[in-house]
mmCIF file of C-alpha atoms in Angstrom:
data_model
loop_
_atom_site.group_PDB
_atom_site.id
_atom_site.type_symbol
_atom_site.label_atom_id
_atom_site.label_comp_id
_atom_site.label_asym_id
_atom_site.label_seq_id
_atom_site.Cartn_x
_atom_site.Cartn_y
_atom_site.Cartn_z
ATOM 1 C CA MET L 1 -8.332 -21.924 -4.410
ATOM 2 C CA VAL L 2 -7.773 -22.336 -8.093
ATOM 3 C CA PHE L 3 -5.006 -20.256 -9.628
ATOM 4 C CA GLU L 4 -6.340 -18.226 -12.524
ATOM 5 C CA PRO L 5 -3.931 -15.610 -13.891
ATOM 6 C CA ILE L 6 -5.794 -12.308 -13.976
ATOM 7 C CA ARG L 7 -5.913 -11.023 -17.531
ATOM 8 C CA HIS L 8 -7.100 -7.557 -18.426
ATOM 9 C CA ALA L 9 -8.736 -5.992 -21.461
ATOM 10 C CA ARG L 10 -7.185 -2.759 -22.727
ATOM 11 C CA TRP L 11 -9.863 -0.589 -21.132
ATOM 12 C CA GLU L 12 -9.330 -2.292 -17.792
ATOM 13 C CA LEU L 13 -5.548 -1.904 -17.968
ATOM 14 C CA PHE L 14 -6.034 1.790 -18.679
ATOM 15 C CA LEU L 15 -8.197 2.179 -15.568
ATOM 16 C CA LEU L 16 -5.768 0.161 -13.422
ATOM 17 C CA ARG L 17 -2.820 2.279 -14.554
ATOM 18 C CA LEU L 18 -4.907 5.395 -13.942
ATOM 19 C CA GLY L 19 -5.725 4.227 -10.421
ATOM 20 C CA LEU L 20 -2.111 3.396 -9.587
ATOM 21 C CA ALA L 21 -0.925 6.726 -10.989
ATOM 22 C CA TYR L 22 -3.621 8.582 -9.040
ATOM 23 C CA VAL L 23 -2.407 7.095 -5.763
ATOM 24 C CA ALA L 24 1.240 7.825 -6.636
ATOM 25 C CA TRP L 25 0.507 11.415 -7.726
ATOM 26 C CA GLU L 26 0.167 12.558 -4.104
ATOM 27 C CA THR L 27 3.822 11.646 -3.578
ATOM 28 C CA PHE L 28 4.894 14.587 -5.725
ATOM 29 C CA VAL L 29 2.631 17.287 -4.293
ATOM 30 C CA GLY L 30 4.322 19.992 -2.233
ATOM 31 C CA SER L 31 8.036 20.322 -1.596
ATOM 32 C CA SER L 32 10.681 19.330 0.922
ATOM 33 C CA ASP L 33 13.166 21.585 2.703
ATOM 34 C CA PHE L 34 15.454 19.091 4.364
ATOM 35 C CA THR L 35 19.076 20.199 4.051
ATOM 36 C CA GLU L 36 20.478 17.442 6.282
ATOM 37 C CA GLN L 37 19.894 13.791 7.045
ATOM 38 C CA PRO L 38 20.930 13.594 10.729
ATOM 39 C CA HIS L 39 19.398 10.144 11.260
ATOM 40 C CA PRO L 40 20.033 8.227 8.008
ATOM 41 C CA ASN L 41 17.367 5.719 7.084
ATOM 42 C CA GLY L 42 17.649 3.039 4.415
ATOM 43 C CA ILE L 43 19.759 4.043 1.437
ATOM 44 C CA ALA L 44 20.557 7.355 3.155
ATOM 45 C CA HIS L 45 23.264 5.424 5.023
ATOM 46 C CA TRP L 46 25.220 5.319 1.756
ATOM 47 C CA VAL L 47 23.765 8.127 -0.386
ATOM 48 C CA ASP L 48 23.454 11.826 0.395
ATOM 49 C CA LEU L 49 19.890 12.604 -0.696
ATOM 50 C CA THR L 50 19.813 16.255 0.343
ATOM 51 C CA PHE L 51 20.292 17.305 -3.295
ATOM 52 C CA LEU L 52 16.624 16.375 -3.782
ATOM 53 C CA SER L 53 15.641 19.376 -1.648
ATOM 54 C CA VAL L 54 17.503 21.868 -3.816
ATOM 55 C CA ASP L 55 14.795 23.935 -5.512
ATOM 56 C CA ALA L 56 16.469 23.854 -8.922
ATOM 57 C CA THR L 57 16.598 20.057 -8.786
ATOM 58 C CA GLU L 58 13.440 19.157 -6.897
ATOM 59 C CA GLY L 59 11.138 21.319 -9.005
ATOM 60 C CA TRP L 60 11.877 19.774 -12.380
ATOM 61 C CA LEU L 61 12.147 16.263 -10.966
ATOM 62 C CA ARG L 62 8.654 16.512 -9.479
ATOM 63 C CA TRP L 63 7.288 17.701 -12.821
ATOM 64 C CA ALA L 64 9.179 14.949 -14.613
ATOM 65 C CA ALA L 65 7.583 12.436 -12.228
ATOM 66 C CA ARG L 66 4.089 13.802 -12.885
ATOM 67 C CA LEU L 67 4.574 13.716 -16.659
ATOM 68 C CA SER L 68 5.957 10.200 -16.366
ATOM 69 C CA LEU L 69 2.833 9.068 -14.517
ATOM 70 C CA VAL L 70 0.706 10.501 -17.312
ATOM 71 C CA ALA L 71 2.841 8.581 -19.801
ATOM 72 C CA PHE L 72 2.331 5.422 -17.743
ATOM 73 C CA VAL L 73 -1.436 5.877 -17.840
ATOM 74 C CA VAL L 74 -1.516 6.142 -21.624
ATOM 75 C CA GLY L 75 0.535 2.968 -22.011
ATOM 76 C CA VAL L 76 4.226 3.900 -22.155
ATOM 77 C CA PRO L 77 6.166 0.851 -20.839
ATOM 78 C CA GLY L 78 6.743 0.982 -17.102
ATOM 79 C CA VAL L 79 10.485 0.458 -17.501
ATOM 80 C CA LEU L 80 10.544 4.031 -18.866
ATOM 81 C CA SER L 81 7.485 5.759 -17.431
ATOM 82 C CA LEU L 82 7.917 4.537 -13.843
ATOM 83 C CA LEU L 83 11.649 5.111 -13.552
ATOM 84 C CA VAL L 84 11.522 8.710 -12.277
ATOM 85 C CA PRO L 85 8.363 8.384 -10.102
ATOM 86 C CA THR L 86 9.659 5.243 -8.418
ATOM 87 C CA PHE L 87 13.143 6.343 -7.482
ATOM 88 C CA LEU L 88 12.298 9.993 -6.845
ATOM 89 C CA GLY L 89 9.518 8.921 -4.486
ATOM 90 C CA ILE L 90 11.816 6.517 -2.656
ATOM 91 C CA GLY L 91 14.506 9.192 -2.441
ATOM 92 C CA LEU L 92 12.234 11.970 -1.161
ATOM 93 C CA PHE L 93 10.638 9.901 1.562
ATOM 94 C CA THR L 94 13.910 8.280 2.580
ATOM 95 C CA LEU L 95 15.242 11.797 3.101
ATOM 96 C CA LYS L 96 12.136 12.659 5.126
ATOM 97 C CA ASN L 97 12.551 9.519 7.245
ATOM 98 C CA SER L 98 16.168 10.511 7.895
ATOM 99 C CA GLN L 99 15.150 13.464 10.067
ATOM 100 C CA GLY L 100 14.605 11.425 13.227
ATOM 101 C CA ALA L 101 10.931 10.428 12.927
ATOM 102 C CA ILE L 102 9.897 7.633 10.587
ATOM 103 C CA GLY L 103 6.589 7.512 8.746
ATOM 104 C CA HIS L 104 5.366 4.804 6.409
ATOM 105 C CA SER L 105 2.210 6.235 4.848
ATOM 106 C CA PHE L 106 3.648 6.099 1.320
ATOM 107 C CA GLN L 107 5.772 3.002 1.782
ATOM 108 C CA VAL L 108 3.207 0.726 0.148
ATOM 109 C CA VAL L 109 2.882 3.134 -2.802
ATOM 110 C CA HIS L 110 6.597 3.070 -3.550
ATOM 111 C CA LEU L 111 6.710 -0.695 -3.065
ATOM 112 C CA CYS L 112 4.007 -1.174 -5.703
ATOM 113 C CA LEU L 113 5.692 1.288 -8.079
ATOM 114 C CA LEU L 114 9.017 -0.510 -7.663
ATOM 115 C CA ALA L 115 7.405 -3.886 -8.352
ATOM 116 C CA ALA L 116 5.653 -2.547 -11.462
ATOM 117 C CA TRP L 117 8.916 -1.027 -12.705
ATOM 118 C CA LEU L 118 10.789 -4.300 -12.130
ATOM 119 C CA ALA L 119 8.034 -6.096 -14.063
ATOM 120 C CA GLY L 120 8.683 -3.685 -16.917
ATOM 121 C CA VAL L 121 12.391 -4.472 -16.725
ATOM 122 C CA TRP L 122 11.667 -8.207 -16.822
ATOM 123 C CA ALA L 123 9.273 -7.750 -19.742
ATOM 124 C CA MET L 124 12.034 -5.967 -21.657
ATOM 125 C CA VAL L 125 14.519 -8.755 -20.842
ATOM 126 C CA CYS L 126 12.049 -11.422 -21.982
ATOM 127 C CA ARG L 127 11.433 -9.531 -25.196
ATOM 128 C CA MET L 128 15.169 -9.318 -25.892
ATOM 129 C CA ARG L 129 15.475 -13.052 -25.247
ATOM 130 C CA LYS L 130 12.338 -13.701 -27.306
ATOM 131 C CA LYS L 131 10.688 -15.510 -24.404
ATOM 132 C CA ALA L 132 7.060 -15.384 -23.334
ATOM 133 C CA LEU L 133 6.127 -13.570 -20.126
ATOM 134 C CA PRO L 134 5.018 -15.600 -17.069
ATOM 135 C CA ASN L 135 1.508 -17.111 -17.282
ATOM 136 C CA GLY L 136 1.097 -15.787 -20.795
ATOM 137 C CA LEU L 137 0.480 -12.228 -19.551
ATOM 138 C CA GLY L 138 1.152 -9.131 -21.591
ATOM 139 C CA ARG L 139 3.555 -6.428 -20.405
ATOM 140 C CA GLY L 140 0.851 -4.204 -18.945
ATOM 141 C CA ALA L 141 -0.849 -7.058 -17.123
ATOM 142 C CA LEU L 142 2.500 -8.218 -15.722
ATOM 143 C CA GLU L 143 3.218 -4.755 -14.308
ATOM 144 C CA VAL L 144 -0.144 -4.696 -12.562
ATOM 145 C CA ASP L 145 0.261 -8.299 -11.396
ATOM 146 C CA TRP L 146 3.640 -7.638 -9.771
ATOM 147 C CA ALA L 147 2.264 -4.489 -8.119
ATOM 148 C CA ARG L 148 -0.597 -6.579 -6.725
ATOM 149 C CA GLN L 149 1.853 -9.154 -5.395
ATOM 150 C CA ALA L 150 3.916 -6.398 -3.773
ATOM 151 C CA LEU L 151 0.807 -5.048 -2.045
ATOM 152 C CA ALA L 152 -0.048 -8.497 -0.696
ATOM 153 C CA ALA L 153 3.576 -9.089 0.337
ATOM 154 C CA GLY L 154 3.459 -5.962 2.493
ATOM 155 C CA TYR L 155 0.643 -7.454 4.541
ATOM 156 C CA VAL L 156 2.368 -10.824 4.803
ATOM 157 C CA VAL L 157 5.562 -9.174 6.093
ATOM 158 C CA SER L 158 3.502 -7.166 8.579
ATOM 159 C CA ALA L 159 1.901 -10.361 9.908
ATOM 160 C CA ILE L 160 5.223 -12.214 10.158
ATOM 161 C CA THR L 161 6.741 -9.240 12.006
ATOM 162 C CA LYS L 162 3.891 -9.294 14.519
ATOM 163 C CA VAL L 163 4.421 -12.997 15.109
ATOM 164 C CA ILE L 164 8.177 -12.529 15.624
ATOM 165 C CA GLU L 165 7.902 -9.450 17.852
ATOM 166 C CA SER L 166 5.245 -11.109 20.022
ATOM 167 C CA ASN L 167 7.192 -14.392 20.194
ATOM 168 C CA GLY L 168 4.221 -16.131 18.641
ATOM 169 C CA MET L 169 1.817 -14.740 21.243
ATOM 170 C CA TRP L 170 0.039 -12.142 19.105
ATOM 171 C CA PHE L 171 -3.420 -13.628 19.694
ATOM 172 C CA ARG L 172 -2.859 -13.783 23.450
ATOM 173 C CA ASP L 173 -1.342 -10.299 23.707
ATOM 174 C CA SER L 174 -3.974 -8.629 21.521
ATOM 175 C CA GLN L 175 -6.192 -8.356 24.613
ATOM 176 C CA PHE L 176 -3.847 -5.583 25.790
ATOM 177 C CA PHE L 177 -4.404 -3.443 22.704
ATOM 178 C CA ALA L 178 -6.239 -0.949 24.912
ATOM 179 C CA LEU L 179 -2.863 0.166 26.312
ATOM 180 C CA HIS L 180 -1.608 0.990 22.803
ATOM 181 C CA LEU L 181 -4.845 2.842 22.136
ATOM 182 C CA ILE L 182 -4.385 5.011 25.234
ATOM 183 C CA LYS L 183 -0.768 5.773 24.284
ATOM 184 C CA ASN L 184 -1.686 6.609 20.683
ATOM 185 C CA ASN L 185 -4.592 8.860 21.683
ATOM 186 C CA ASP L 186 -2.461 10.704 24.255
ATOM 187 C CA MET L 187 0.290 11.241 21.660
ATOM 188 C CA LYS L 188 -2.196 12.722 19.213
ATOM 189 C CA PHE L 189 -3.852 14.893 21.845
ATOM 190 C CA TYR L 190 -0.710 16.290 23.475
ATOM 191 C CA GLY L 191 1.292 16.400 20.238
ATOM 192 C CA LYS L 192 -1.281 18.011 17.940
ATOM 193 C CA LEU L 193 -4.050 18.967 20.374
ATOM 194 C CA GLU L 194 -6.588 16.977 18.389
ATOM 195 C CA ALA L 195 -9.619 17.143 20.642
ATOM 196 C CA GLY L 196 -11.468 14.515 18.612
ATOM 197 C CA VAL L 197 -9.343 11.676 20.000
ATOM 198 C CA GLN L 198 -10.635 12.424 23.491
ATOM 199 C CA GLN L 199 -14.088 11.337 22.392
ATOM 200 C CA LEU L 200 -12.834 7.733 22.518
ATOM 201 C CA GLN L 201 -11.662 7.827 26.132
ATOM 202 C CA TRP L 202 -14.381 5.326 27.038
ATOM 203 C CA LEU L 203 -13.165 2.742 24.537
ATOM 204 C CA PRO L 204 -9.904 1.569 26.222
ATOM 205 C CA GLU L 205 -11.782 0.916 29.476
ATOM 206 C CA TRP L 206 -14.423 -1.100 27.631
ATOM 207 C CA MET L 207 -11.709 -3.076 25.849
ATOM 208 C CA MET L 208 -9.982 -3.898 29.120
ATOM 209 C CA GLN L 209 -13.287 -5.141 30.474
ATOM 210 C CA HIS L 210 -13.857 -7.288 27.388
ATOM 211 C CA PRO L 211 -10.411 -8.748 26.501
ATOM 212 C CA MET L 212 -11.948 -11.554 24.461
ATOM 213 C CA ALA L 213 -13.448 -9.012 22.058
ATOM 214 C CA CYS L 214 -9.970 -7.560 21.461
ATOM 215 C CA GLN L 215 -8.544 -11.007 20.877
ATOM 216 C CA VAL L 216 -11.234 -11.862 18.360
ATOM 217 C CA PHE L 217 -10.956 -8.585 16.428
ATOM 218 C CA PHE L 218 -7.204 -7.985 16.440
ATOM 219 C CA GLY L 219 -6.131 -11.598 16.795
ATOM 220 C CA LEU L 220 -8.136 -12.852 13.827
ATOM 221 C CA ALA L 221 -6.836 -9.978 11.687
ATOM 222 C CA LEU L 222 -3.426 -11.661 11.769
ATOM 223 C CA PRO L 223 -4.343 -14.591 9.465
ATOM 224 C CA LEU L 224 -6.093 -12.109 7.162
ATOM 225 C CA GLU L 225 -2.759 -10.350 6.656
ATOM 226 C CA LEU L 226 -0.711 -13.537 6.706
ATOM 227 C CA PHE L 227 -2.682 -15.102 3.860
ATOM 228 C CA ALA L 228 -3.196 -11.896 1.861
ATOM 229 C CA PHE L 229 -1.125 -13.430 -0.950
ATOM 230 C CA LEU L 230 -4.098 -15.667 -1.755
ATOM 231 C CA GLY L 231 -5.791 -12.535 -3.091
ATOM 232 C CA CYS L 232 -3.415 -12.764 -6.064
ATOM 233 C CA ARG L 233 -4.639 -16.193 -7.134
ATOM 234 C CA ASN L 234 -7.853 -15.122 -8.854
ATOM 235 C CA ARG L 235 -10.377 -12.301 -9.010
ATOM 236 C CA VAL L 236 -12.785 -13.800 -6.465
ATOM 237 C CA LEU L 237 -10.110 -14.164 -3.780
ATOM 238 C CA GLY L 238 -8.822 -10.711 -4.673
ATOM 239 C CA LEU L 239 -12.298 -9.328 -3.987
ATOM 240 C CA VAL L 240 -12.634 -11.237 -0.699
ATOM 241 C CA PHE L 241 -9.239 -10.239 0.709
ATOM 242 C CA GLY L 242 -9.439 -6.706 -0.674
ATOM 243 C CA VAL L 243 -12.835 -5.949 0.888
ATOM 244 C CA SER L 244 -11.858 -7.666 4.164
ATOM 245 C CA LEU L 245 -8.622 -5.682 4.510
ATOM 246 C CA ILE L 246 -10.387 -2.410 3.668
ATOM 247 C CA ALA L 247 -13.014 -3.161 6.336
ATOM 248 C CA PHE L 248 -10.226 -3.878 8.826
ATOM 249 C CA HIS L 249 -8.452 -0.594 8.007
ATOM 250 C CA LEU L 250 -11.695 1.362 8.417
ATOM 251 C CA SER L 251 -12.311 -0.282 11.793
ATOM 252 C CA VAL L 252 -8.774 0.493 12.976
ATOM 253 C CA LYS L 253 -9.209 4.088 11.798
ATOM 254 C CA GLN L 254 -12.277 4.484 13.990
ATOM 255 C CA LEU L 255 -10.487 2.971 16.976
ATOM 256 C CA THR L 256 -7.029 4.542 16.739
ATOM 257 C CA GLN L 257 -7.371 7.542 14.385
ATOM 258 C CA LEU L 258 -4.655 5.921 12.230
ATOM 259 C CA ASP L 259 -5.544 6.382 8.578
ATOM 260 C CA PHE L 260 -4.095 3.923 6.045
ATOM 261 C CA VAL L 261 -5.702 5.739 3.147
ATOM 262 C CA TYR L 262 -3.126 4.763 0.522
ATOM 263 C CA ASN L 263 -3.296 1.100 1.477
ATOM 264 C CA MET L 264 -7.055 1.219 1.049
ATOM 265 C CA GLN L 265 -6.836 3.017 -2.282
ATOM 266 C CA LEU L 266 -4.411 0.429 -3.621
ATOM 267 C CA LEU L 267 -6.605 -2.392 -2.338
ATOM 268 C CA VAL L 268 -9.518 -0.899 -4.270
ATOM 269 C CA VAL L 269 -7.466 -0.570 -7.448
ATOM 270 C CA LEU L 270 -5.394 -3.764 -7.406
ATOM 271 C CA MET L 271 -7.491 -6.245 -5.432
ATOM 272 C CA VAL L 272 -11.164 -5.257 -5.494
ATOM 273 C CA ASN L 273 -11.245 -3.601 -8.933
ATOM 274 C CA PRO L 274 -14.968 -2.698 -8.630
ATOM 275 C CA VAL L 275 -15.316 -1.451 -12.216
ATOM 276 C CA TRP L 276 -14.581 -4.930 -13.577
ATOM 277 C CA TRP L 277 -17.225 -6.495 -11.322
ATOM 278 C CA VAL L 278 -19.808 -3.932 -12.441
ATOM 279 C CA TRP L 279 -18.907 -4.653 -16.067
ATOM 280 C CA ARG L 280 -19.159 -8.387 -15.358
ATOM 281 C CA VAL L 281 -22.666 -8.054 -13.923
ATOM 282 C CA PHE L 282 -23.892 -6.051 -16.905
ATOM 283 C CA ALA L 283 -22.169 -8.381 -19.362
ATOM 284 C CA ARG L 284 -23.892 -11.400 -17.836
ATOM 285 C CA SER L 285 -27.223 -9.589 -17.732
ATOM 286 C CA GLY L 286 -26.885 -8.736 -21.412
ATOM 287 C CA ALA L 287 -25.945 -12.298 -22.306
ATOM 288 C CA SER L 288 -28.870 -13.790 -20.402
ATOM 289 C CA GLY L 289 -31.272 -11.242 -21.851
#
């Protein structure tokens, strides 16, 4: 598992920034109408975020965030171009999570934006001190690298949490996943009347009859998450862990109707990076020809 800092050509950095901005863009579509935060979550314990729902404020901030993402794509340093998107996104969804029901669909997006912004801050500090950036990376590559590490860290934290909450018995207890599947399907059916979830009524019974299959599928997914940080060591491991985690998410989606679309999009952009592999194949073909 050789460590090879991932360096990017200008065209590749442009595409990576474009991909990250594309995923983040969805954060600023629509509007919020929350005038209270009855169940404060995160920073809402100390900051009143309801001002973000005021039309006069929210409207121009959302446009400022969109324009900032465009600036990020064309190469404006992240310390400037990611400031508004990062903290507005965190603020808006913290306010939403302070209404009594917590969602985490965009959590990974804001985590990656925050990491990229912090990389921009560190790049500025290093420039002021006239010091080289870590591993000889340029500013743009460092922003992408820190975002990639943040994405991997999210999976590692998820795995550690599962180990702690299960008292180290995650592999053993994964045979009972059928019970969670029944609960999740019933919540979706009775909460939103989604008839499609009833098509999987046969699956929990099959899983209870084949507990070893559950243990293999869900139990072995734990080390995949736990060692996701290895995907940051080089492009090959990034491809392996990226494709494996995407396959796992797609399987879970079919089983539970839970869609981790933004996780998968970020895995494609930051880990798999298919455009580079296509370019690599053609480059080698041209060289050999």
